Amino acid sequence: MGSQSDWTTMRHASETLAALGVDADVRIVSAHRTPDRLVAFAKGARGAGLKVVIAGAGGAAHLPGMTAAMTPLPVLGVPIESKALSGRDSLYSIVQMPGGVPVGTLAIGKPGAINAALLAAAILALNDEPLAARLDAWREKQTAEVAERPTHG
């Protein structure tokens, strides 16, 4: 995430991954305030054993795109909801990547963070049968929790 304040949103990605039994390395890496940290992280991510990067950022939201420019790993971008433009600025910044530098862009805020974790888990589950089974169970539980009829009261 780009800053400590992003944790309010990004904790949902971390919690979802934990619920699925997926280890995550959570860091603050700002494209603007810690550019050297960003370069070291992005260039070293694959060598460090990471498989997928979830990058949450607000405002100009350069973190996901700059990370994607420096690593061959899949990068999933989560636009952080802001007071100024409700996260639309972040969404546009993340989704409008030039051809050749892909960033999978999720929804603004908490839903995007949760879905980024689920998408990352689905990517990892392609080569991890136990994780695939946990992801299937997650989805089955989610389906089972939807009532067929509304409650009145």
PDB file of C-alpha atoms in Angstrom:
ATOM      1  CA  MET A   1       0.000   0.000   0.000  1.00  0.00           C
ATOM      2  CA  GLY A   2       1.097   3.547  -0.606  1.00  0.00           C
ATOM      3  CA  SER A   3       0.629   4.812   2.951  1.00  0.00           C
ATOM      4  CA  GLN A   4      -0.462   3.833   6.455  1.00  0.00           C
ATOM      5  CA  SER A   5      -3.894   5.360   5.832  1.00  0.00           C
ATOM      6  CA  ASP A   6      -4.450   2.801   3.046  1.00  0.00           C
ATOM      7  CA  TRP A   7      -4.460   0.024   5.660  1.00  0.00           C
ATOM      8  CA  THR A   8      -8.119   0.828   6.432  1.00  0.00           C
ATOM      9  CA  THR A   9      -8.913  -0.587   2.993  1.00  0.00           C
ATOM     10  CA  MET A  10      -6.049  -3.007   2.401  1.00  0.00           C
ATOM     11  CA  ARG A  11      -6.550  -4.870   5.674  1.00  0.00           C
ATOM     12  CA  HIS A  12      -9.532  -6.504   3.972  1.00  0.00           C
ATOM     13  CA  ALA A  13      -7.209  -8.050   1.382  1.00  0.00           C
ATOM     14  CA  SER A  14      -4.892  -9.237   4.145  1.00  0.00           C
ATOM     15  CA  GLU A  15      -7.768 -10.689   6.191  1.00  0.00           C
ATOM     16  CA  THR A  16      -9.235 -12.458   3.157  1.00  0.00           C
ATOM     17  CA  LEU A  17      -5.883 -14.011   2.278  1.00  0.00           C
ATOM     18  CA  ALA A  18      -5.407 -15.108   5.896  1.00  0.00           C
ATOM     19  CA  ALA A  19      -8.883 -16.702   5.919  1.00  0.00           C
ATOM     20  CA  LEU A  20      -7.842 -18.695   2.849  1.00  0.00           C
ATOM     21  CA  GLY A  21      -4.536 -19.731   4.429  1.00  0.00           C
ATOM     22  CA  VAL A  22      -2.438 -17.635   2.033  1.00  0.00           C
ATOM     23  CA  ASP A  23       0.669 -15.982   3.445  1.00  0.00           C
ATOM     24  CA  ALA A  24       1.061 -12.303   2.603  1.00  0.00           C
ATOM     25  CA  ASP A  25       3.936  -9.874   2.975  1.00  0.00           C
ATOM     26  CA  VAL A  26       2.309  -6.541   3.832  1.00  0.00           C
ATOM     27  CA  ARG A  27       4.356  -3.397   3.211  1.00  0.00           C
ATOM     28  CA  ILE A  28       4.075   0.342   2.818  1.00  0.00           C
ATOM     29  CA  VAL A  29       5.760   1.374  -0.427  1.00  0.00           C
ATOM     30  CA  SER A  30       5.012   4.821  -1.779  1.00  0.00           C
ATOM     31  CA  ALA A  31       5.705   5.509  -5.447  1.00  0.00           C
ATOM     32  CA  HIS A  32       6.227   9.180  -4.598  1.00  0.00           C
ATOM     33  CA  ARG A  33       7.655   9.283  -1.069  1.00  0.00           C
ATOM     34  CA  THR A  34       9.776   6.102  -1.115  1.00  0.00           C
ATOM     35  CA  PRO A  35      10.760   5.597  -4.759  1.00  0.00           C
ATOM     36  CA  ASP A  36      13.959   3.692  -3.932  1.00  0.00           C
ATOM     37  CA  ARG A  37      11.941   1.311  -1.732  1.00  0.00           C
ATOM     38  CA  LEU A  38       9.516   0.820  -4.615  1.00  0.00           C
ATOM     39  CA  VAL A  39      12.300  -0.026  -7.085  1.00  0.00           C
ATOM     40  CA  ALA A  40      13.918  -2.477  -4.653  1.00  0.00           C
ATOM     41  CA  PHE A  41      10.592  -4.141  -3.868  1.00  0.00           C
ATOM     42  CA  ALA A  42       9.336  -4.423  -7.447  1.00  0.00           C
ATOM     43  CA  LYS A  43      12.624  -5.568  -8.956  1.00  0.00           C
ATOM     44  CA  GLY A  44      13.187  -8.069  -6.153  1.00  0.00           C
ATOM     45  CA  ALA A  45       9.640  -9.413  -5.777  1.00  0.00           C
ATOM     46  CA  ARG A  46      10.011 -12.507  -7.944  1.00  0.00           C
ATOM     47  CA  GLY A  47      13.435 -13.318  -6.491  1.00  0.00           C
ATOM     48  CA  ALA A  48      11.935 -13.029  -3.000  1.00  0.00           C
ATOM     49  CA  GLY A  49       9.437 -15.758  -3.893  1.00  0.00           C
ATOM     50  CA  LEU A  50       6.361 -13.602  -4.348  1.00  0.00           C
ATOM     51  CA  LYS A  51       3.866 -14.853  -6.935  1.00  0.00           C
ATOM     52  CA  VAL A  52       1.268 -12.049  -7.151  1.00  0.00           C
ATOM     53  CA  VAL A  53       1.351  -8.413  -6.007  1.00  0.00           C
ATOM     54  CA  ILE A  54      -1.714  -6.597  -4.706  1.00  0.00           C
ATOM     55  CA  ALA A  55      -1.029  -2.866  -4.751  1.00  0.00           C
ATOM     56  CA  GLY A  56      -3.467  -0.446  -3.167  1.00  0.00           C
ATOM     57  CA  ALA A  57      -3.038   3.251  -3.770  1.00  0.00           C
ATOM     58  CA  GLY A  58      -4.995   6.482  -3.604  1.00  0.00           C
ATOM     59  CA  GLY A  59      -4.773   9.825  -5.319  1.00  0.00           C
ATOM     60  CA  ALA A  60      -2.455   9.668  -8.310  1.00  0.00           C
ATOM     61  CA  ALA A  61      -2.164   5.928  -7.570  1.00  0.00           C
ATOM     62  CA  HIS A  62       1.120   5.296  -9.350  1.00  0.00           C
ATOM     63  CA  LEU A  63       2.099   2.364  -7.104  1.00  0.00           C
ATOM     64  CA  PRO A  64       0.371  -0.445  -9.061  1.00  0.00           C
ATOM     65  CA  GLY A  65       1.544   0.782 -12.467  1.00  0.00           C
ATOM     66  CA  MET A  66       5.111   1.470 -11.435  1.00  0.00           C
ATOM     67  CA  THR A  67       5.271  -1.921  -9.723  1.00  0.00           C
ATOM     68  CA  ALA A  68       3.962  -3.597 -12.888  1.00  0.00           C
ATOM     69  CA  ALA A  69       6.586  -1.755 -14.928  1.00  0.00           C
ATOM     70  CA  MET A  70       9.360  -3.339 -12.869  1.00  0.00           C
ATOM     71  CA  THR A  71       8.186  -6.908 -12.224  1.00  0.00           C
ATOM     72  CA  PRO A  72       6.934  -9.710 -14.463  1.00  0.00           C
ATOM     73  CA  LEU A  73       4.570 -10.851 -11.702  1.00  0.00           C
ATOM     74  CA  PRO A  74       0.820 -10.256 -11.961  1.00  0.00           C
ATOM     75  CA  VAL A  75      -0.065  -6.953 -10.293  1.00  0.00           C
ATOM     76  CA  LEU A  76      -3.593  -6.364  -9.006  1.00  0.00           C
ATOM     77  CA  GLY A  77      -4.452  -2.735  -8.312  1.00  0.00           C
ATOM     78  CA  VAL A  78      -6.902  -1.593  -5.652  1.00  0.00           C
ATOM     79  CA  PRO A  79      -8.017   2.038  -5.898  1.00  0.00           C
ATOM     80  CA  ILE A  80      -8.281   3.541  -2.418  1.00  0.00           C
ATOM     81  CA  GLU A  81     -11.386   5.619  -1.771  1.00  0.00           C
ATOM     82  CA  SER A  82     -10.473   9.254  -1.199  1.00  0.00           C
ATOM     83  CA  LYS A  83     -12.333  12.254   0.164  1.00  0.00           C
ATOM     84  CA  ALA A  84     -11.525  14.456  -2.811  1.00  0.00           C
ATOM     85  CA  LEU A  85     -12.894  12.340  -5.675  1.00  0.00           C
ATOM     86  CA  SER A  86     -14.254   9.245  -3.889  1.00  0.00           C
ATOM     87  CA  GLY A  87     -11.487   7.098  -5.391  1.00  0.00           C
ATOM     88  CA  ARG A  88     -12.366   7.808  -9.011  1.00  0.00           C
ATOM     89  CA  ASP A  89      -8.986   9.507  -9.485  1.00  0.00           C
ATOM     90  CA  SER A  90      -7.255   6.366  -8.216  1.00  0.00           C
ATOM     91  CA  LEU A  91      -9.433   4.108 -10.357  1.00  0.00           C
ATOM     92  CA  TYR A  92      -8.659   6.049 -13.534  1.00  0.00           C
ATOM     93  CA  SER A  93      -4.956   6.133 -12.750  1.00  0.00           C
ATOM     94  CA  ILE A  94      -4.777   2.378 -12.184  1.00  0.00           C
ATOM     95  CA  VAL A  95      -7.087   1.213 -14.964  1.00  0.00           C
ATOM     96  CA  GLN A  96      -5.621   3.426 -17.720  1.00  0.00           C
ATOM     97  CA  MET A  97      -2.298   1.639 -18.124  1.00  0.00           C
ATOM     98  CA  PRO A  98      -0.520   1.811 -21.475  1.00  0.00           C
ATOM     99  CA  GLY A  99      -0.599  -1.295 -23.635  1.00  0.00           C
ATOM    100  CA  GLY A 100       2.176  -3.666 -22.629  1.00  0.00           C
ATOM    101  CA  VAL A 101       2.139  -2.897 -18.882  1.00  0.00           C
ATOM    102  CA  PRO A 102      -0.942  -4.649 -17.479  1.00  0.00           C
ATOM    103  CA  VAL A 103      -2.458  -4.048 -14.065  1.00  0.00           C
ATOM    104  CA  GLY A 104      -5.565  -5.991 -13.122  1.00  0.00           C
ATOM    105  CA  THR A 105      -7.794  -3.285 -11.667  1.00  0.00           C
ATOM    106  CA  LEU A 106     -10.401  -4.040  -9.026  1.00  0.00           C
ATOM    107  CA  ALA A 107     -13.238  -2.005  -7.518  1.00  0.00           C
ATOM    108  CA  ILE A 108     -12.695   1.066  -5.372  1.00  0.00           C
ATOM    109  CA  GLY A 109     -12.237   0.455  -1.646  1.00  0.00           C
ATOM    110  CA  LYS A 110     -13.111  -2.537   0.511  1.00  0.00           C
ATOM    111  CA  PRO A 111     -14.839  -4.603  -2.217  1.00  0.00           C
ATOM    112  CA  GLY A 112     -11.776  -4.170  -4.433  1.00  0.00           C
ATOM    113  CA  ALA A 113      -9.425  -5.243  -1.648  1.00  0.00           C
ATOM    114  CA  ILE A 114     -11.464  -8.375  -0.935  1.00  0.00           C
ATOM    115  CA  ASN A 115     -11.754  -9.226  -4.625  1.00  0.00           C
ATOM    116  CA  ALA A 116      -8.028  -8.621  -5.175  1.00  0.00           C
ATOM    117  CA  ALA A 117      -7.312 -11.204  -2.493  1.00  0.00           C
ATOM    118  CA  LEU A 118      -9.762 -13.663  -4.021  1.00  0.00           C
ATOM    119  CA  LEU A 119      -8.318 -13.125  -7.494  1.00  0.00           C
ATOM    120  CA  ALA A 120      -4.761 -13.528  -6.201  1.00  0.00           C
ATOM    121  CA  ALA A 121      -5.832 -16.748  -4.465  1.00  0.00           C
ATOM    122  CA  ALA A 122      -7.440 -17.982  -7.688  1.00  0.00           C
ATOM    123  CA  ILE A 123      -4.197 -17.321  -9.576  1.00  0.00           C
ATOM    124  CA  LEU A 124      -2.173 -19.175  -6.939  1.00  0.00           C
ATOM    125  CA  ALA A 125      -4.740 -22.011  -6.845  1.00  0.00           C
ATOM    126  CA  LEU A 126      -3.931 -22.872 -10.466  1.00  0.00           C
ATOM    127  CA  ASN A 127      -0.884 -24.705  -9.102  1.00  0.00           C
ATOM    128  CA  ASP A 128      -2.034 -25.413  -5.541  1.00  0.00           C
ATOM    129  CA  GLU A 129      -4.807 -28.000  -5.129  1.00  0.00           C
ATOM    130  CA  PRO A 130      -5.264 -27.500  -1.356  1.00  0.00           C
ATOM    131  CA  LEU A 131      -5.707 -23.761  -1.935  1.00  0.00           C
ATOM    132  CA  ALA A 132      -8.137 -24.480  -4.777  1.00  0.00           C
ATOM    133  CA  ALA A 133     -10.189 -26.596  -2.357  1.00  0.00           C
ATOM    134  CA  ARG A 134     -10.165 -23.804   0.265  1.00  0.00           C
ATOM    135  CA  LEU A 135     -11.250 -21.290  -2.381  1.00  0.00           C
ATOM    136  CA  ASP A 136     -14.068 -23.613  -3.494  1.00  0.00           C
ATOM    137  CA  ALA A 137     -15.190 -23.927   0.137  1.00  0.00           C
ATOM    138  CA  TRP A 138     -15.096 -20.122   0.514  1.00  0.00           C
ATOM    139  CA  ARG A 139     -17.387 -19.732  -2.492  1.00  0.00           C
ATOM    140  CA  GLU A 140     -19.734 -22.499  -1.344  1.00  0.00           C
ATOM    141  CA  LYS A 141     -20.026 -20.845   2.081  1.00  0.00           C
ATOM    142  CA  GLN A 142     -20.726 -17.497   0.442  1.00  0.00           C
ATOM    143  CA  THR A 143     -23.471 -19.071  -1.687  1.00  0.00           C
ATOM    144  CA  ALA A 144     -24.983 -20.866   1.296  1.00  0.00           C
ATOM    145  CA  GLU A 145     -25.222 -17.581   3.225  1.00  0.00           C
ATOM    146  CA  VAL A 146     -27.569 -16.016   0.662  1.00  0.00           C
ATOM    147  CA  ALA A 147     -31.172 -16.425   1.743  1.00  0.00           C
ATOM    148  CA  GLU A 148     -33.639 -17.619  -0.842  1.00  0.00           C
ATOM    149  CA  ARG A 149     -36.329 -15.303   0.465  1.00  0.00           C
ATOM    150  CA  PRO A 150     -36.151 -12.033   2.377  1.00  0.00           C
ATOM    151  CA  THR A 151     -36.820 -11.985   6.074  1.00  0.00           C
ATOM    152  CA  HIS A 152     -39.682  -9.835   7.286  1.00  0.00           C
ATOM    153  CA  GLY A 153     -39.388  -7.977  10.466  1.00  0.00           C
TER     154      GLY A 153
END
